[in-house]
Coordinates of C-alpha atoms and ligand atoms in Angstrom, one line a residue:
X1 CA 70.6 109.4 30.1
X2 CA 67.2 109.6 28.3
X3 CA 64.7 112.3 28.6
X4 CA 61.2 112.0 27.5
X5 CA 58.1 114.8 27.5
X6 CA 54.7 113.9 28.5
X7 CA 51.4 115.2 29.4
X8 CA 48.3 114.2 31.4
X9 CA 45.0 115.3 32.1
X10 CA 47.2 117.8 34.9
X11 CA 50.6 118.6 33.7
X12 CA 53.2 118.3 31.1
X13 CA 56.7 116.5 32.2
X14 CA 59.8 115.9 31.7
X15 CA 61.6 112.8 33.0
X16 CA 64.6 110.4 33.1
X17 CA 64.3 107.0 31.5
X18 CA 64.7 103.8 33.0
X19 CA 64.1 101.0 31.0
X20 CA 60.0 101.5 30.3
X21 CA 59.7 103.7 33.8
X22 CA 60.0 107.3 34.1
X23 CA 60.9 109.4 36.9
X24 CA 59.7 113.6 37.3
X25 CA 62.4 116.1 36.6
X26 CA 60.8 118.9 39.7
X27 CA 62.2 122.3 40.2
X28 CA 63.3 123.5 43.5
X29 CA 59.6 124.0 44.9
X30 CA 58.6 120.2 43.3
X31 CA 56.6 121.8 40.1
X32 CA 57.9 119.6 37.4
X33 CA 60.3 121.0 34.3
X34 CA 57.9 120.8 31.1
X35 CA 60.4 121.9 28.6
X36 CA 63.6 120.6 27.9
X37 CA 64.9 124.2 27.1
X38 CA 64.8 125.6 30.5
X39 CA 66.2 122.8 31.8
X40 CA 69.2 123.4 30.1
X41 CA 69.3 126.9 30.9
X42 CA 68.7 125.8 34.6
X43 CA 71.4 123.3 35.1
X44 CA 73.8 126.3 33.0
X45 CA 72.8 128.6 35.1
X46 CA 73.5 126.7 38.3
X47 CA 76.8 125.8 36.4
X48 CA 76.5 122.4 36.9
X49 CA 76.7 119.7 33.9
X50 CA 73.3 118.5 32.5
X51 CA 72.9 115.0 33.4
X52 CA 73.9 115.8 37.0
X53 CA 71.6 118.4 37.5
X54 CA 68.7 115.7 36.5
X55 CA 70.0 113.3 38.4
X56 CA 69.8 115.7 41.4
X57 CA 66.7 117.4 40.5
X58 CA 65.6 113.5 40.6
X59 CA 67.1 111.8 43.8
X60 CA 66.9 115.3 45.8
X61 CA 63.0 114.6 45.7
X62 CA 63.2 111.2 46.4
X63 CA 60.4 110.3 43.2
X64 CA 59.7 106.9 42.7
X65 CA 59.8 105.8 38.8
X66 CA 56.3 105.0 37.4
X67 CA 55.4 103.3 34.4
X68 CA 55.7 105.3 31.3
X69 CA 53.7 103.4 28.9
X70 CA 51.2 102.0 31.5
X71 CA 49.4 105.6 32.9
X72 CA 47.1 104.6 35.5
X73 CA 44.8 107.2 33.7
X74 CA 45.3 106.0 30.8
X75 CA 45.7 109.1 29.4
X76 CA 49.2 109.5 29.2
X77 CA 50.3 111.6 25.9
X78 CA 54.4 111.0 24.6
X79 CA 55.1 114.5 23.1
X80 CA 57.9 116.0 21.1
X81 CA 61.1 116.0 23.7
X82 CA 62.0 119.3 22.6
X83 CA 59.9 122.4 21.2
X84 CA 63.2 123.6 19.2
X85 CA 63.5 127.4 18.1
X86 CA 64.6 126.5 14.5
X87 CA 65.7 123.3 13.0
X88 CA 68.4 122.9 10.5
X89 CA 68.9 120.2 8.6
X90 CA 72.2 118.8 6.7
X91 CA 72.0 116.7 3.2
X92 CA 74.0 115.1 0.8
X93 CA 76.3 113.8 4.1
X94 CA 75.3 109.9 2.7
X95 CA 76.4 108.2 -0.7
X96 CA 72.7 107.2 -1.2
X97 CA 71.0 110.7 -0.7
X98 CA 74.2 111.8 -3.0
X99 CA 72.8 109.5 -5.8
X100 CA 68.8 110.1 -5.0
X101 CA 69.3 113.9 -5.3
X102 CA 71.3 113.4 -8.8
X103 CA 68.7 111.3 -10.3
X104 CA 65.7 113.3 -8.9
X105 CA 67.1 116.5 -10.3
X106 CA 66.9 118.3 -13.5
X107 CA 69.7 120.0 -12.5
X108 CA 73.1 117.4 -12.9
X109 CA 76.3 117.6 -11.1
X110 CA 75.3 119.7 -7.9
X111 CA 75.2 117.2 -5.6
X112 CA 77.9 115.3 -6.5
X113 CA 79.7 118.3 -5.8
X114 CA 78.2 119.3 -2.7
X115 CA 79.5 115.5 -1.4
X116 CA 82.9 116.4 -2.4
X117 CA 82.6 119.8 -0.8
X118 CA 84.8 120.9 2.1
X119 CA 81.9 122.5 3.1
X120 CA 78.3 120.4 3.8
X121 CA 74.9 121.6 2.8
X122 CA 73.1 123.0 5.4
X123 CA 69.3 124.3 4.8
X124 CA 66.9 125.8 7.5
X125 CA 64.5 123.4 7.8
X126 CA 61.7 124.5 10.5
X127 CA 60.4 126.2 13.6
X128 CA 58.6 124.1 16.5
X129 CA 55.2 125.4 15.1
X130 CA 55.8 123.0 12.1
X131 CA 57.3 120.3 13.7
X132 CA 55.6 116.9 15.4
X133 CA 56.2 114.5 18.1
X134 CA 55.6 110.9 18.3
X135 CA 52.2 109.9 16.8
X136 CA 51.4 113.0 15.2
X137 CA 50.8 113.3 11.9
X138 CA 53.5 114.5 8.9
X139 CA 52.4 115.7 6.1
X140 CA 52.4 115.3 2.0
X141 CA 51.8 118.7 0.4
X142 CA 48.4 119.3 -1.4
X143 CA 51.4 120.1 -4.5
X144 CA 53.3 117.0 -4.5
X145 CA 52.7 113.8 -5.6
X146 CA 56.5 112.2 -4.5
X147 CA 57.4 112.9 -1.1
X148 CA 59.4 110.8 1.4
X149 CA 60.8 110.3 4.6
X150 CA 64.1 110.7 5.5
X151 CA 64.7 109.1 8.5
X152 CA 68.4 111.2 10.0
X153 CA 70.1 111.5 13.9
X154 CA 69.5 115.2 15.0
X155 CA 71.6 116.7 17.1
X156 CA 70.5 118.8 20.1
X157 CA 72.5 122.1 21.4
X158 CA 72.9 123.8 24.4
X159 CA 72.9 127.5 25.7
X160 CA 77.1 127.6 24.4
X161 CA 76.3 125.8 21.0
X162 CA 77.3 122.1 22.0
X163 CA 76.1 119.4 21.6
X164 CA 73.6 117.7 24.1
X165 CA 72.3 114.8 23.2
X166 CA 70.5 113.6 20.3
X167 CA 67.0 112.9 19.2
X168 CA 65.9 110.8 16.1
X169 CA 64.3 113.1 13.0
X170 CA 61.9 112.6 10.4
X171 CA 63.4 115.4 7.2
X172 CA 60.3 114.6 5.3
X173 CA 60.5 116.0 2.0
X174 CA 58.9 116.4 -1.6
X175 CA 61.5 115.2 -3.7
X176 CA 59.8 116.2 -7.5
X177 CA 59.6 119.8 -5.8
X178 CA 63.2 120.0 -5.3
X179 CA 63.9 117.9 -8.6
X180 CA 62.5 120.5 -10.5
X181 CA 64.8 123.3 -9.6
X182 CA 67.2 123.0 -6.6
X183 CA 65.8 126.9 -5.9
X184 CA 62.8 125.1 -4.4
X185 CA 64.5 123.2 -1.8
X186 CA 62.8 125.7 0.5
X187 CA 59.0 124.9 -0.3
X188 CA 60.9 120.9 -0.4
X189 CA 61.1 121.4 3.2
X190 CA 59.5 123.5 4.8
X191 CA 55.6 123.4 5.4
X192 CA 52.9 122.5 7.9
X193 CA 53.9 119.0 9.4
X194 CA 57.3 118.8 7.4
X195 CA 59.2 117.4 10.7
X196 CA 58.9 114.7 13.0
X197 CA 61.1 114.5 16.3
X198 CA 61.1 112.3 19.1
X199 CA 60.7 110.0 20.8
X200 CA 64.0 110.8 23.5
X201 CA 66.7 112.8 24.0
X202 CA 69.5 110.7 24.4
X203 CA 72.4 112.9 26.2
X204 CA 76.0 112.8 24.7
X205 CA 77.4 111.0 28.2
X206 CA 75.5 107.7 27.1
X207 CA 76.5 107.6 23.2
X208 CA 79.4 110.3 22.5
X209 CA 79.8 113.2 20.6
X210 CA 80.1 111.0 17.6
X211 CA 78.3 108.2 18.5
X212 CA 78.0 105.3 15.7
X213 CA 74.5 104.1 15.7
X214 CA 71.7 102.0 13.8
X215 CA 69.1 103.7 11.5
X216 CA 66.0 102.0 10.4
X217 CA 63.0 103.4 8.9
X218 CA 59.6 101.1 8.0
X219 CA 56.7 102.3 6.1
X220 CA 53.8 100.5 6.6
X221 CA 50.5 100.9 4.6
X222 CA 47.1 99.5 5.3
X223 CA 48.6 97.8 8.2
X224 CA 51.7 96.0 5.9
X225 CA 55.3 96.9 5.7
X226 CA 55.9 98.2 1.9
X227 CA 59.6 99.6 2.9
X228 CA 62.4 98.7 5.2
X229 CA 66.0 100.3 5.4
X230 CA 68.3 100.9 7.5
X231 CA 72.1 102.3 7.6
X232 CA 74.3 103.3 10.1
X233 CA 75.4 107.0 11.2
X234 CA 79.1 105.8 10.9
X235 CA 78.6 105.4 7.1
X236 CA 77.8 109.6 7.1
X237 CA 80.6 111.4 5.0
X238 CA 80.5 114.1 8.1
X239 CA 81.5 114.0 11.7
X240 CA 78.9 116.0 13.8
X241 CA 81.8 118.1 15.2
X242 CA 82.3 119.7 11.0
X243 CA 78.3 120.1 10.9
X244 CA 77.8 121.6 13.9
X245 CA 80.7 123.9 13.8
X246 CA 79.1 124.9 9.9
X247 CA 75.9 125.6 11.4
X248 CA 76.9 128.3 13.9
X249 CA 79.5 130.0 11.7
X250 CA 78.5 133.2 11.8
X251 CA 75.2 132.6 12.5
X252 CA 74.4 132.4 16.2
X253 CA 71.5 130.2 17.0
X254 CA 69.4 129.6 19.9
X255 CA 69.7 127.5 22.8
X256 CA 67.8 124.2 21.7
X257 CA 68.2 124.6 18.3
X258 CA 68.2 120.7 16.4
X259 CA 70.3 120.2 13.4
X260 CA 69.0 116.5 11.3
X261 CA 72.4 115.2 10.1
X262 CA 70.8 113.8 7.0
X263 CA 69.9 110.9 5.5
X264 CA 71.4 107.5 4.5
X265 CA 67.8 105.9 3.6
X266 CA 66.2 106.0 0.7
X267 CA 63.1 104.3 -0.6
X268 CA 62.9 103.3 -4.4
X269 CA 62.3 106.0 -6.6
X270 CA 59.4 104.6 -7.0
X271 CA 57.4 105.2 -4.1
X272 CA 55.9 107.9 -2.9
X273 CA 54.3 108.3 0.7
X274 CA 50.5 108.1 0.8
X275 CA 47.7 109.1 2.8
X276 CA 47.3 107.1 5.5
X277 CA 50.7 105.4 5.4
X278 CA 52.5 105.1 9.2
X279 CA 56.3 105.7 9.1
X280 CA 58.6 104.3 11.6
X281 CA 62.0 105.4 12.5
X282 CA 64.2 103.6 15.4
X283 CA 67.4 104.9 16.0
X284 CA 69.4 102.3 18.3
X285 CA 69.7 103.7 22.4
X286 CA 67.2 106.5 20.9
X287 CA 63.8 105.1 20.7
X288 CA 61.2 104.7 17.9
X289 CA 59.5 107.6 16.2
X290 CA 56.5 106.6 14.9
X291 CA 53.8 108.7 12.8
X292 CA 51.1 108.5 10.4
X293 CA 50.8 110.4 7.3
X294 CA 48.8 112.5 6.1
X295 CA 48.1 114.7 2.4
X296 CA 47.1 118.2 2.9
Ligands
LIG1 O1 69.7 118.9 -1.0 C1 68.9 118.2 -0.5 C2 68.8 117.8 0.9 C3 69.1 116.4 1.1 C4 68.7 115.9 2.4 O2 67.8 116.4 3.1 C5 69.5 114.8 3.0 O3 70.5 114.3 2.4 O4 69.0 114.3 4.0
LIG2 MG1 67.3 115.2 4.8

């Protein structure tokens, strides 16, 4: 099943995907769910699994599917699926970021061994007030003058810590702030606009808990494509099972909390995101995340 959050000039929805058309998740009295949190919490609280509580909340009201992409208002906005609590992010879970980090950095050795590690790097990486959705705009911070996408699978969980489903995620990052001094990973990560997420939520019953799926990312500027890459999330050194169980060692987190699983794409170290620039990320049976860039 795919979810997808929306807004129009009355209401913000959720709904199920078919194909291009949509269909209303409603509550009991027909007002529709808006956020993909309590819709968890409703379908656990009712004890019933996820997908079948949509499907429910769905045929129950008899909606017909409308076109998603084609409002009749034409003022249909695609938001971010999810407005998560915190975000974590994973690295150094690909060979390529492994050999990115160790040339960016001033600092040899560490992330070679953080690859070897039994235990992965994990990093807070933001709230929902820093995050985007589709078409919004990430940013390049006013102090760095090399930061990139990384275009990662991000994992969704649920009021019990499992995983849900799955969403694509845009890690972007300033890689000469964190090649300075691994200290600054931090101020790497986390700023206004550091996070892109969308466009679905694809649930764990369509793809698996470790589902092996295609990654691209395209970078486009002034209209033409200056970067294309892609890998698949069956090349990551981790299973999600060993990240997600790392996350919530100790550390309880909060019903829709995303975790990006890291990246296996890396532009040249060369190029640097500009002003302007529109970054595309398609993960297969996910969707494309799309959004332009901007330097604060
Ligand atoms: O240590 C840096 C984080 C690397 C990262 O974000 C990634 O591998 O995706
Ligand atoms: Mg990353």
């Amino acid at each position: 099943m795919r979810i997808v959050r929306y807004r129009d000039e009355r209401s913000t929805y959720l709904g199920m995907l078919k194909g291009e058309k949509v269909a209303i998740i409603t509550m009991d009295d027909g007002t529709p769910f808006s956020c993909f949190i309590d819709l968890m919490k409703a379908a656990y609280d009712n004890d019933i699994e996820l997908t079948e509580f949509v499907r429910n909340r769905i045929e129950e009201r008899d909606f017909s599917y409308h076109d998603l992409y084609e409002s009749k208002t034409n003022s249909l906005t695609l938001l971010s699926p999810i407005d998560p609590p915190e975000v974590w992010g994973c690295g150094i879970t690909y060979k390529s970021s492994r050999s990115a980090r160790e040339f960016e950095t001033k600092t040899k050795g560490l992330y070679d061994l953080v690859y070897e590690a039994e235990r992965p790097e994990i990093f807070f990486k933001a709230t929902a007030s820093r995050c985007v959705g589709p078409n919004q705009e990430i940013c390049i911070r006013g102090d760095s003058k090399w930061t990139v996408p990384e275009a990662e699978l991000a994992f969704i969980l649920g009021p019990e810590e499992e995983v849900v489903g799955f969403t694509v995620g845009n890690d972007v990052s300033a890689r000469d702030i964190e090649g300075e001094n691994p200290l600054y990973l931090p101020q790497a990560k986390i700023y206004r606009g550091c996070c892109a997420l969308g466009p679905t939520i694809v649930t764990v019953d369509e793809v698996g808990k470790e589902p092996d799926l295609e990654v691209e990312c395209k970078i486009y500027r002034e209209g033409e494509l200056v970067f294309k890459g892609s890998t698949r999330t069956s090349k990551m050194k981790r299973r999600i099972e060993e990240l997600r169980s790392y996350l919530c060692r100790f550390n309880p987190v909060p019903v829709g909390t995303v975790c990006l699983t890291g990246t296996g794409i890396v532009p040249p170290d060369d190029f640097a995101l500009r002003d302007g620039d529109l970054v595309e990320i398609t993960i297969e049976k996910i969707g494309t995340l799309r959004n332009p860039v901007k330097q604060l």
